[in-house]
Amino acid sequence: MLTRARSSLLLAALVLAGCNENDPFIPGAGEFRGPRDVSATYDWIFETFNRDTGRPLGHPSVVVKWSLPADWNRDPFRVYARRGSQGSFSLVGTTTSCEGGECRFVDTNVVGGTRYEYFVSTVDRGSGAEAPSDFRVEVNVPVFAPPPAPRADSVFALDNSLWLRWRSGGAVENFWKYQVWLVSIDGQRVDLYQAGETDATGFLDLRARNGSVYGYRIAAVNTQGQVSDLSPVMTGVPRPDFHSELIYAFSDSTARSGFRFVAADSLDPIVSGSSPQAQWRLEVANGRWQIRPLGDTEVVSAGRTTALVCGPGRDRECRAAFQAPASGYTRNPVAVDPEFSYVFRVRGADGRIHYGVIRASILGSSGGKALMIFDWAYQLRPDDPRLDRRPG
């Protein structure tokens, strides 16, 4: 709402300076001009979160903006305000904060559930006379009502990245966006770091690195800038994976029939089926493809799956080997079927137990040689059974 401001300036002048209408406080016709296009909007200033409760810390404010008068000569501006529509205007600030033809002042001395009126005046540096804006503006400061906190869903492990998915905590009036906060690495709490923001209920963190455990919390924000409590912590572990790997049957190409899980793409996982480095090899017996575990390796079928991993772009019906089973492993050969996943328990280069998974996509032959094309993933953290997803 706009209201003429010149009478308000006189009222403020009488209160602040003991002036009367004949004083040179209000410039006469033809003198320098007051600010133009004054506006005032509510804004909730977010500071941080209480790490123990997850509650946002901040305070309400009103942002007053105006355009420079045409004859502005770097004169300062005074901002006047009053609570409600009764009483006198008071000087709440003086500023010269202007850039690109626009000035602003942030009033943090406001209370929720209250209406405020503002106007701005230009102050002549020589005489001290003021030229007020033509109008005063009103703004309602609402009672703080943050959105409901999001609910954790899942974190999907990818190669040097993590895909986070969460659910809305309920209906959010005037919803704006979600904030994604990194809160821990390898179980150690870190300073709150905003990893990103989105208007969807999912986020891909491309800065996560294989082998470390990352913890995240999500906050919802409405169009008034009010921030929700943080969601429960969601954790995930990126790990290397590879797609369309090709391996031959031991009897057809011994040199390319063995496999070892490796930590990086620069290392070739395909080795000789008779090499001590091989953790398993592909064989064909009686017309059936099979996996033969080697050394300490054990394997278990995870059944039919729709993908190796269920990252971005996968529907909610995606099925993968999310986590290594606790039992059911064998060191005997296991028959392989296309579109099935197989989980391995192997001895890593560090001498400790690690888990890996493959998903067979094609069983066939080329040039008379039996082969399998498959995808695979490997958990770098010892004794950690997470392969794809960590439910929230």
GROMACS .gro file of C-alpha atoms in nm:
model
  392
    1MET     CA    1   0.000   0.000   0.000
    2LEU     CA    2   0.132   0.348  -0.094
    3THR     CA    3   0.057   0.659   0.112
    4ARG     CA    4   0.183   1.013   0.068
    5ALA     CA    5   0.501   1.052   0.275
    6ARG     CA    6   0.566   1.427   0.302
    7SER     CA    7   0.335   1.475   0.600
    8SER     CA    8   0.505   1.175   0.763
    9LEU     CA    9   0.844   1.340   0.723
   10LEU     CA   10   0.718   1.650   0.898
   11LEU     CA   11   0.585   1.434   1.179
   12ALA     CA   12   0.920   1.256   1.209
   13ALA     CA   13   1.102   1.587   1.201
   14LEU     CA   14   0.902   1.729   1.486
   15VAL     CA   15   0.974   1.423   1.696
   16LEU     CA   16   1.345   1.388   1.614
   17ALA     CA   17   1.456   1.747   1.578
   18GLY     CA   18   1.196   1.962   1.751
   19CYS     CA   19   1.134   2.147   1.425
   20ASN     CA   20   0.823   2.330   1.305
   21GLU     CA   21   0.675   2.356   0.959
   22ASN     CA   22   0.873   2.680   0.889
   23ASP     CA   23   1.213   2.516   0.950
   24PRO     CA   24   1.423   2.428   0.642
   25PHE     CA   25   1.371   2.056   0.718
   26ILE     CA   26   1.139   2.015   0.419
   27PRO     CA   27   1.284   2.159   0.100
   28GLY     CA   28   1.083   2.399  -0.104
   29ALA     CA   29   0.985   2.371  -0.465
   30GLY     CA   30   1.272   2.346  -0.708
   31GLU     CA   31   1.520   2.204  -0.455
   32PHE     CA   32   1.681   1.858  -0.473
   33ARG     CA   33   1.452   1.556  -0.503
   34GLY     CA   34   1.362   1.263  -0.281
   35PRO     CA   35   1.410   0.892  -0.348
   36ARG     CA   36   1.194   0.722  -0.612
   37ASP     CA   37   1.011   0.388  -0.631
   38VAL     CA   38   1.038   0.299  -0.263
   39SER     CA   39   0.941  -0.060  -0.179
   40ALA     CA   40   0.957  -0.279   0.130
   41THR     CA   41   0.950  -0.659   0.148
   42TYR     CA   42   0.970  -0.913   0.426
   43ASP     CA   43   1.274  -1.143   0.438
   44TRP     CA   44   1.373  -1.404   0.694
   45ILE     CA   45   1.751  -1.393   0.742
   46PHE     CA   46   1.890  -1.744   0.784
   47GLU     CA   47   2.208  -1.769   0.994
   48THR     CA   48   2.278  -2.138   1.057
   49PHE     CA   49   2.132  -2.450   1.218
   50ASN     CA   50   2.150  -2.573   1.574
   51ARG     CA   51   2.361  -2.883   1.516
   52ASP     CA   52   2.205  -3.072   1.807
   53THR     CA   53   1.836  -3.005   1.733
   54GLY     CA   54   1.857  -2.938   1.358
   55ARG     CA   55   1.649  -2.623   1.401
   56PRO     CA   56   1.720  -2.314   1.190
   57LEU     CA   57   1.857  -2.001   1.355
   58GLY     CA   58   1.776  -1.660   1.212
   59HIS     CA   59   1.554  -1.356   1.244
   60PRO     CA   60   1.292  -1.160   1.049
   61SER     CA   61   1.378  -0.844   0.858
   62VAL     CA   62   1.234  -0.591   0.618
   63VAL     CA   63   1.432  -0.494   0.308
   64VAL     CA   64   1.363  -0.137   0.198
   65LYS     CA   65   1.469  -0.046  -0.158
   66TRP     CA   66   1.450   0.271  -0.364
   67SER     CA   67   1.582   0.428  -0.682
   68LEU     CA   68   1.821   0.720  -0.686
   69PRO     CA   69   1.678   1.066  -0.752
   70ALA     CA   70   1.782   1.211  -1.087
   71ASP     CA   71   1.993   1.487  -0.929
   72TRP     CA   72   2.159   1.267  -0.665
   73ASN     CA   73   2.501   1.394  -0.561
   74ARG     CA   74   2.606   1.113  -0.330
   75ASP     CA   75   2.391   1.253  -0.052
   76PRO     CA   76   2.303   1.012   0.231
   77PHE     CA   77   1.955   0.873   0.284
   78ARG     CA   78   1.750   0.842   0.602
   79VAL     CA   79   1.502   0.560   0.651
   80TYR     CA   80   1.199   0.618   0.874
   81ALA     CA   81   0.959   0.357   1.010
   82ARG     CA   82   0.670   0.312   1.246
   83ARG     CA   83   0.494   0.005   1.380
   84GLY     CA   84   0.130  -0.022   1.281
   85SER     CA   85  -0.058   0.286   1.164
   86GLN     CA   86  -0.051   0.479   1.489
   87GLY     CA   87   0.217   0.689   1.651
   88SER     CA   88   0.517   0.870   1.511
   89PHE     CA   89   0.776   0.770   1.258
   90SER     CA   90   1.125   0.711   1.394
   91LEU     CA   91   1.460   0.724   1.224
   92VAL     CA   92   1.579   0.364   1.189
   93GLY     CA   93   1.888   0.408   0.977
   94THR     CA   94   2.108   0.622   0.755
   95THR     CA   95   2.278   0.472   0.452
   96THR     CA   96   2.463   0.543   0.130
   97SER     CA   97   2.451   0.178   0.022
   98CYS     CA   98   2.365   0.216  -0.345
   99GLU     CA   99   2.471   0.024  -0.652
  100GLY     CA  100   2.350   0.024  -1.010
  101GLY     CA  101   2.103   0.304  -0.944
  102GLU     CA  102   1.931   0.121  -0.657
  103CYS     CA  103   1.972   0.160  -0.280
  104ARG     CA  104   1.874  -0.072   0.003
  105PHE     CA  105   1.844  -0.081   0.379
  106VAL     CA  106   1.771  -0.388   0.594
  107ASP     CA  107   1.568  -0.329   0.909
  108THR     CA  108   1.627  -0.617   1.151
  109ASN     CA  109   1.445  -0.456   1.443
  110VAL     CA  110   1.107  -0.602   1.349
  111VAL     CA  111   0.865  -0.842   1.517
  112GLY     CA  112   0.658  -1.118   1.359
  113GLY     CA  113   0.284  -1.065   1.329
  114THR     CA  114   0.323  -0.686   1.291
  115ARG     CA  115   0.265  -0.433   1.013
  116TYR     CA  116   0.524  -0.161   0.945
  117GLU     CA  117   0.530   0.158   0.738
  118TYR     CA  118   0.843   0.309   0.581
  119PHE     CA  119   0.955   0.610   0.384
  120VAL     CA  120   1.299   0.737   0.282
  121SER     CA  121   1.440   1.087   0.248
  122THR     CA  122   1.744   1.234   0.076
  123VAL     CA  123   1.963   1.447   0.306
  124ASP     CA  124   2.148   1.749   0.172
  125ARG     CA  125   2.503   1.719   0.301
  126GLY     CA  126   2.546   2.093   0.327
  127SER     CA  127   2.224   2.218   0.483
  128GLY     CA  128   2.089   1.900   0.637
  129ALA     CA  129   1.756   1.957   0.464
  130GLU     CA  130   1.562   1.648   0.360
  131ALA     CA  131   1.356   1.559   0.053
  132PRO     CA  132   1.122   1.270   0.130
  133SER     CA  133   0.996   1.004  -0.106
  134ASP     CA  134   0.652   1.079  -0.247
  135PHE     CA  135   0.499   0.774  -0.084
  136ARG     CA  136   0.540   0.561   0.224
  137VAL     CA  137   0.505   0.184   0.193
  138GLU     CA  138   0.357  -0.086   0.414
  139VAL     CA  139   0.475  -0.439   0.478
  140ASN     CA  140   0.343  -0.718   0.698
  141VAL     CA  141   0.598  -0.920   0.891
  142PRO     CA  142   0.442  -1.266   0.936
  143VAL     CA  143   0.473  -1.490   1.237
  144PHE     CA  144   0.761  -1.732   1.174
  145ALA     CA  145   0.611  -2.055   1.035
  146PRO     CA  146   0.881  -2.274   0.879
  147PRO     CA  147   0.798  -2.554   0.634
  148PRO     CA  148   0.790  -2.913   0.764
  149ALA     CA  149   1.126  -3.091   0.764
  150PRO     CA  150   1.186  -3.330   0.471
  151ARG     CA  151   1.193  -3.705   0.538
  152ALA     CA  152   1.497  -3.913   0.446
  153ASP     CA  153   1.452  -4.181   0.178
  154SER     CA  154   1.766  -4.327   0.021
  155VAL     CA  155   2.123  -4.256  -0.087
  156PHE     CA  156   2.236  -4.442  -0.398
  157ALA     CA  157   2.608  -4.517  -0.436
  158LEU     CA  158   2.763  -4.435  -0.773
  159ASP     CA  159   3.118  -4.402  -0.906
  160ASN     CA  160   3.265  -4.090  -0.737
  161SER     CA  161   2.916  -3.953  -0.676
  162LEU     CA  162   2.603  -4.007  -0.467
  163TRP     CA  163   2.238  -3.976  -0.563
  164LEU     CA  164   2.024  -3.855  -0.271
  165ARG     CA  165   1.649  -3.900  -0.262
  166TRP     CA  166   1.407  -3.775   0.004
  167ARG     CA  167   1.037  -3.713   0.059
  168SER     CA  168   0.844  -3.401   0.147
  169GLY     CA  169   0.760  -3.372   0.515
  170GLY     CA  170   0.409  -3.252   0.425
  171ALA     CA  171   0.230  -2.978   0.238
  172VAL     CA  172   0.458  -2.675   0.204
  173GLU     CA  173   0.280  -2.345   0.149
  174ASN     CA  174   0.464  -2.124  -0.099
  175PHE     CA  175   0.736  -2.387  -0.148
  176TRP     CA  176   1.058  -2.255  -0.305
  177LYS     CA  177   1.343  -2.508  -0.287
  178TYR     CA  178   1.537  -2.768  -0.089
  179GLN     CA  179   1.885  -2.716   0.051
  180VAL     CA  180   2.130  -3.009   0.071
  181TRP     CA  181   2.376  -2.985   0.361
  182LEU     CA  182   2.689  -3.198   0.405
  183VAL     CA  183   2.724  -3.271   0.778
  184SER     CA  184   2.985  -3.549   0.810
  185ILE     CA  185   3.264  -3.734   0.630
  186ASP     CA  186   3.376  -4.080   0.745
  187GLY     CA  187   3.174  -4.042   1.063
  188GLN     CA  188   3.343  -3.714   1.161
  189ARG     CA  189   3.120  -3.411   1.192
  190VAL     CA  190   3.222  -3.125   0.962
  191ASP     CA  191   3.124  -2.760   0.945
  192LEU     CA  192   2.787  -2.727   0.776
  193TYR     CA  193   2.852  -2.704   0.404
  194GLN     CA  194   2.575  -2.644   0.152
  195ALA     CA  195   2.638  -2.901  -0.120
  196GLY     CA  196   2.362  -2.760  -0.339
  197GLU     CA  197   1.993  -2.682  -0.376
  198THR     CA  198   1.708  -2.803  -0.595
  199ASP     CA  199   1.333  -2.779  -0.637
  200ALA     CA  200   1.307  -3.158  -0.679
  201THR     CA  201   1.326  -3.435  -0.417
  202GLY     CA  202   1.661  -3.563  -0.543
  203PHE     CA  203   2.019  -3.439  -0.573
  204LEU     CA  204   2.335  -3.572  -0.738
  205ASP     CA  205   2.655  -3.489  -0.548
  206LEU     CA  206   2.939  -3.512  -0.800
  207ARG     CA  207   3.201  -3.405  -0.546
  208ALA     CA  208   3.177  -3.720  -0.335
  209ARG     CA  209   3.478  -3.951  -0.368
  210ASN     CA  210   3.499  -4.330  -0.369
  211GLY     CA  211   3.565  -4.500  -0.038
  212SER     CA  212   3.445  -4.226   0.201
  213VAL     CA  213   3.117  -4.216   0.395
  214TYR     CA  214   2.923  -3.893   0.347
  215GLY     CA  215   2.639  -3.772   0.567
  216TYR     CA  216   2.372  -3.527   0.449
  217ARG     CA  217   2.068  -3.348   0.588
  218ILE     CA  218   1.798  -3.172   0.384
  219ALA     CA  219   1.602  -2.852   0.458
  220ALA     CA  220   1.297  -2.707   0.284
  221VAL     CA  221   1.267  -2.333   0.211
  222ASN     CA  222   0.953  -2.135   0.128
  223THR     CA  223   0.926  -1.820  -0.083
  224GLN     CA  224   0.951  -1.605   0.231
  225GLY     CA  225   1.296  -1.745   0.296
  226GLN     CA  226   1.184  -1.941   0.600
  227VAL     CA  227   1.388  -2.260   0.646
  228SER     CA  228   1.265  -2.588   0.793
  229ASP     CA  229   1.432  -2.809   1.049
  230LEU     CA  230   1.695  -3.040   0.904
  231SER     CA  231   1.594  -3.390   0.797
  232PRO     CA  232   1.745  -3.697   0.964
  233VAL     CA  233   2.099  -3.777   0.847
  234MET     CA  234   2.132  -3.971   0.521
  235THR     CA  235   2.463  -4.150   0.455
  236GLY     CA  236   2.619  -4.310   0.150
  237VAL     CA  237   2.951  -4.448   0.021
  238PRO     CA  238   3.055  -4.391  -0.343
  239ARG     CA  239   3.238  -4.686  -0.499
  240PRO     CA  240   3.381  -4.763  -0.842
  241ASP     CA  241   3.167  -4.934  -1.102
  242PHE     CA  242   3.203  -5.019  -1.467
  243HIS     CA  243   2.963  -5.107  -1.746
  244SER     CA  244   2.981  -5.341  -2.045
  245GLU     CA  245   3.286  -5.538  -1.926
  246LEU     CA  246   3.365  -5.837  -2.151
  247ILE     CA  247   3.510  -6.168  -2.032
  248TYR     CA  248   3.566  -6.500  -2.216
  249ALA     CA  249   3.517  -6.855  -2.102
  250PHE     CA  250   3.829  -7.016  -1.952
  251SER     CA  251   3.836  -7.294  -2.213
  252ASP     CA  252   3.816  -7.048  -2.506
  253SER     CA  253   4.051  -6.769  -2.394
  254THR     CA  254   4.237  -6.841  -2.073
  255ALA     CA  255   4.419  -6.506  -2.082
  256ARG     CA  256   4.090  -6.309  -2.074
  257SER     CA  257   3.876  -6.535  -1.854
  258GLY     CA  258   3.972  -6.421  -1.503
  259PHE     CA  259   3.843  -6.122  -1.307
  260ARG     CA  260   3.960  -5.916  -1.009
  261PHE     CA  261   3.775  -5.624  -0.853
  262VAL     CA  262   3.986  -5.307  -0.884
  263ALA     CA  263   3.967  -4.963  -0.729
  264ALA     CA  264   4.010  -4.750  -1.044
  265ASP     CA  265   3.939  -4.755  -1.417
  266SER     CA  266   4.311  -4.730  -1.488
  267LEU     CA  267   4.356  -5.088  -1.360
  268ASP     CA  268   4.249  -5.371  -1.590
  269PRO     CA  269   4.014  -5.606  -1.401
  270ILE     CA  270   4.042  -5.880  -1.666
  271VAL     CA  271   4.331  -6.119  -1.602
  272SER     CA  272   4.421  -6.476  -1.686
  273GLY     CA  273   4.183  -6.732  -1.543
  274SER     CA  274   4.484  -6.915  -1.400
  275SER     CA  275   4.646  -6.604  -1.247
  276PRO     CA  276   4.679  -6.586  -0.866
  277GLN     CA  277   4.532  -6.235  -0.898
  278ALA     CA  278   4.203  -6.367  -1.034
  279GLN     CA  279   3.920  -6.373  -0.780
  280TRP     CA  280   3.686  -6.566  -1.011
  281ARG     CA  281   3.670  -6.682  -1.369
  282LEU     CA  282   3.406  -6.759  -1.631
  283GLU     CA  283   3.356  -7.119  -1.739
  284VAL     CA  284   3.115  -7.309  -1.964
  285ALA     CA  285   3.016  -7.657  -1.852
  286ASN     CA  286   2.755  -7.873  -2.029
  287GLY     CA  287   2.639  -7.572  -2.228
  288ARG     CA  288   2.587  -7.353  -1.919
  289TRP     CA  289   2.782  -7.041  -1.827
  290GLN     CA  290   2.907  -7.041  -1.469
  291ILE     CA  291   3.120  -6.842  -1.225
  292ARG     CA  292   3.395  -7.030  -1.047
  293PRO     CA  293   3.522  -6.856  -0.730
  294LEU     CA  294   3.900  -6.869  -0.688
  295GLY     CA  295   4.109  -6.857  -0.369
  296ASP     CA  296   3.913  -6.713  -0.075
  297THR     CA  297   3.636  -6.575  -0.297
  298GLU     CA  298   3.275  -6.662  -0.218
  299VAL     CA  299   2.966  -6.582  -0.426
  300VAL     CA  300   2.588  -6.572  -0.386
  301SER     CA  301   2.313  -6.501  -0.637
  302ALA     CA  302   2.109  -6.185  -0.570
  303GLY     CA  303   1.839  -6.292  -0.814
  304ARG     CA  304   1.692  -6.108  -1.110
  305THR     CA  305   1.759  -5.735  -1.116
  306THR     CA  306   1.668  -5.449  -1.350
  307ALA     CA  307   1.998  -5.262  -1.318
  308LEU     CA  308   2.336  -5.273  -1.152
  309VAL     CA  309   2.254  -4.950  -0.965
  310CYS     CA  310   1.942  -4.737  -0.923
  311GLY     CA  311   2.072  -4.385  -0.968
  312PRO     CA  312   1.927  -4.076  -1.141
  313GLY     CA  313   1.676  -4.152  -1.413
  314ARG     CA  314   1.573  -4.487  -1.266
  315ASP     CA  315   1.212  -4.533  -1.165
  316ARG     CA  316   1.110  -4.627  -0.814
  317GLU     CA  317   1.058  -4.989  -0.925
  318CYS     CA  318   1.428  -5.025  -1.007
  319ARG     CA  319   1.572  -5.339  -0.855
  320ALA     CA  320   1.943  -5.384  -0.783
  321ALA     CA  321   2.169  -5.563  -0.537
  322PHE     CA  322   2.149  -5.286  -0.279
  323GLN     CA  323   2.348  -5.459  -0.007
  324ALA     CA  324   2.559  -5.773   0.026
  325PRO     CA  325   2.373  -6.056   0.201
  326ALA     CA  326   2.499  -6.169   0.541
  327SER     CA  327   2.490  -6.541   0.446
  328GLY     CA  328   2.434  -6.785   0.161
  329TYR     CA  329   2.781  -6.762   0.003
  330THR     CA  330   2.957  -7.055  -0.160
  331ARG     CA  331   3.299  -7.137  -0.307
  332ASN     CA  332   3.143  -7.376  -0.556
  333PRO     CA  333   3.066  -7.278  -0.918
  334VAL     CA  334   2.739  -7.086  -0.961
  335ALA     CA  335   2.533  -7.089  -1.282
  336VAL     CA  336   2.500  -6.749  -1.453
  337ASP     CA  337   2.180  -6.612  -1.606
  338PRO     CA  338   2.132  -6.286  -1.795
  339GLU     CA  339   1.970  -6.002  -1.597
  340PHE     CA  340   2.079  -6.163  -1.270
  341SER     CA  341   2.316  -6.005  -1.019
  342TYR     CA  342   2.581  -6.190  -0.816
  343VAL     CA  343   2.744  -6.065  -0.497
  344PHE     CA  344   3.104  -6.156  -0.410
  345ARG     CA  345   3.292  -6.163  -0.082
  346VAL     CA  346   3.662  -6.130  -0.171
  347ARG     CA  347   3.999  -6.073  -0.006
  348GLY     CA  348   4.115  -5.722  -0.105
  349ALA     CA  349   4.468  -5.595  -0.162
  350ASP     CA  350   4.467  -5.481   0.202
  351GLY     CA  351   4.409  -5.840   0.317
  352ARG     CA  352   4.060  -5.759   0.444
  353ILE     CA  353   3.712  -5.863   0.331
  354HIS     CA  354   3.548  -5.652   0.060
  355TYR     CA  355   3.221  -5.689  -0.129
  356GLY     CA  356   3.158  -5.662  -0.502
  357VAL     CA  357   2.868  -5.722  -0.737
  358ILE     CA  358   2.826  -5.803  -1.106
  359ARG     CA  359   2.514  -5.803  -1.324
  360ALA     CA  360   2.519  -6.023  -1.636
  361SER     CA  361   2.363  -5.852  -1.935
  362ILE     CA  362   2.462  -6.076  -2.231
  363LEU     CA  363   2.567  -6.442  -2.251
  364GLY     CA  364   2.675  -6.543  -2.601
  365SER     CA  365   2.969  -6.610  -2.829
  366SER     CA  366   3.190  -6.435  -3.080
  367GLY     CA  367   3.420  -6.607  -3.326
  368GLY     CA  368   3.337  -6.939  -3.166
  369LYS     CA  369   3.437  -6.815  -2.817
  370ALA     CA  370   3.184  -6.810  -2.532
  371LEU     CA  371   3.166  -6.476  -2.353
  372MET     CA  372   2.976  -6.270  -2.100
  373ILE     CA  373   2.914  -5.894  -2.100
  374PHE     CA  374   2.841  -5.758  -1.755
  375ASP     CA  375   2.843  -5.453  -1.525
  376TRP     CA  376   3.022  -5.449  -1.191
  377ALA     CA  377   3.075  -5.243  -0.874
  378TYR     CA  378   3.320  -5.278  -0.585
  379GLN     CA  379   3.305  -5.146  -0.229
  380LEU     CA  380   3.643  -5.000  -0.130
  381ARG     CA  381   3.565  -4.988   0.241
  382PRO     CA  382   3.652  -5.320   0.410
  383ASP     CA  383   3.371  -5.510   0.581
  384ASP     CA  384   3.112  -5.264   0.443
  385PRO     CA  385   2.825  -5.448   0.269
  386ARG     CA  386   2.674  -5.141   0.101
  387LEU     CA  387   2.678  -5.181  -0.276
  388ASP     CA  388   2.416  -4.947  -0.416
  389ARG     CA  389   2.170  -4.790  -0.174
  390ARG     CA  390   2.161  -4.689   0.189
  391PRO     CA  391   1.797  -4.660   0.300
  392GLY     CA  392   1.721  -4.349   0.503
   0.00000   0.00000   0.00000
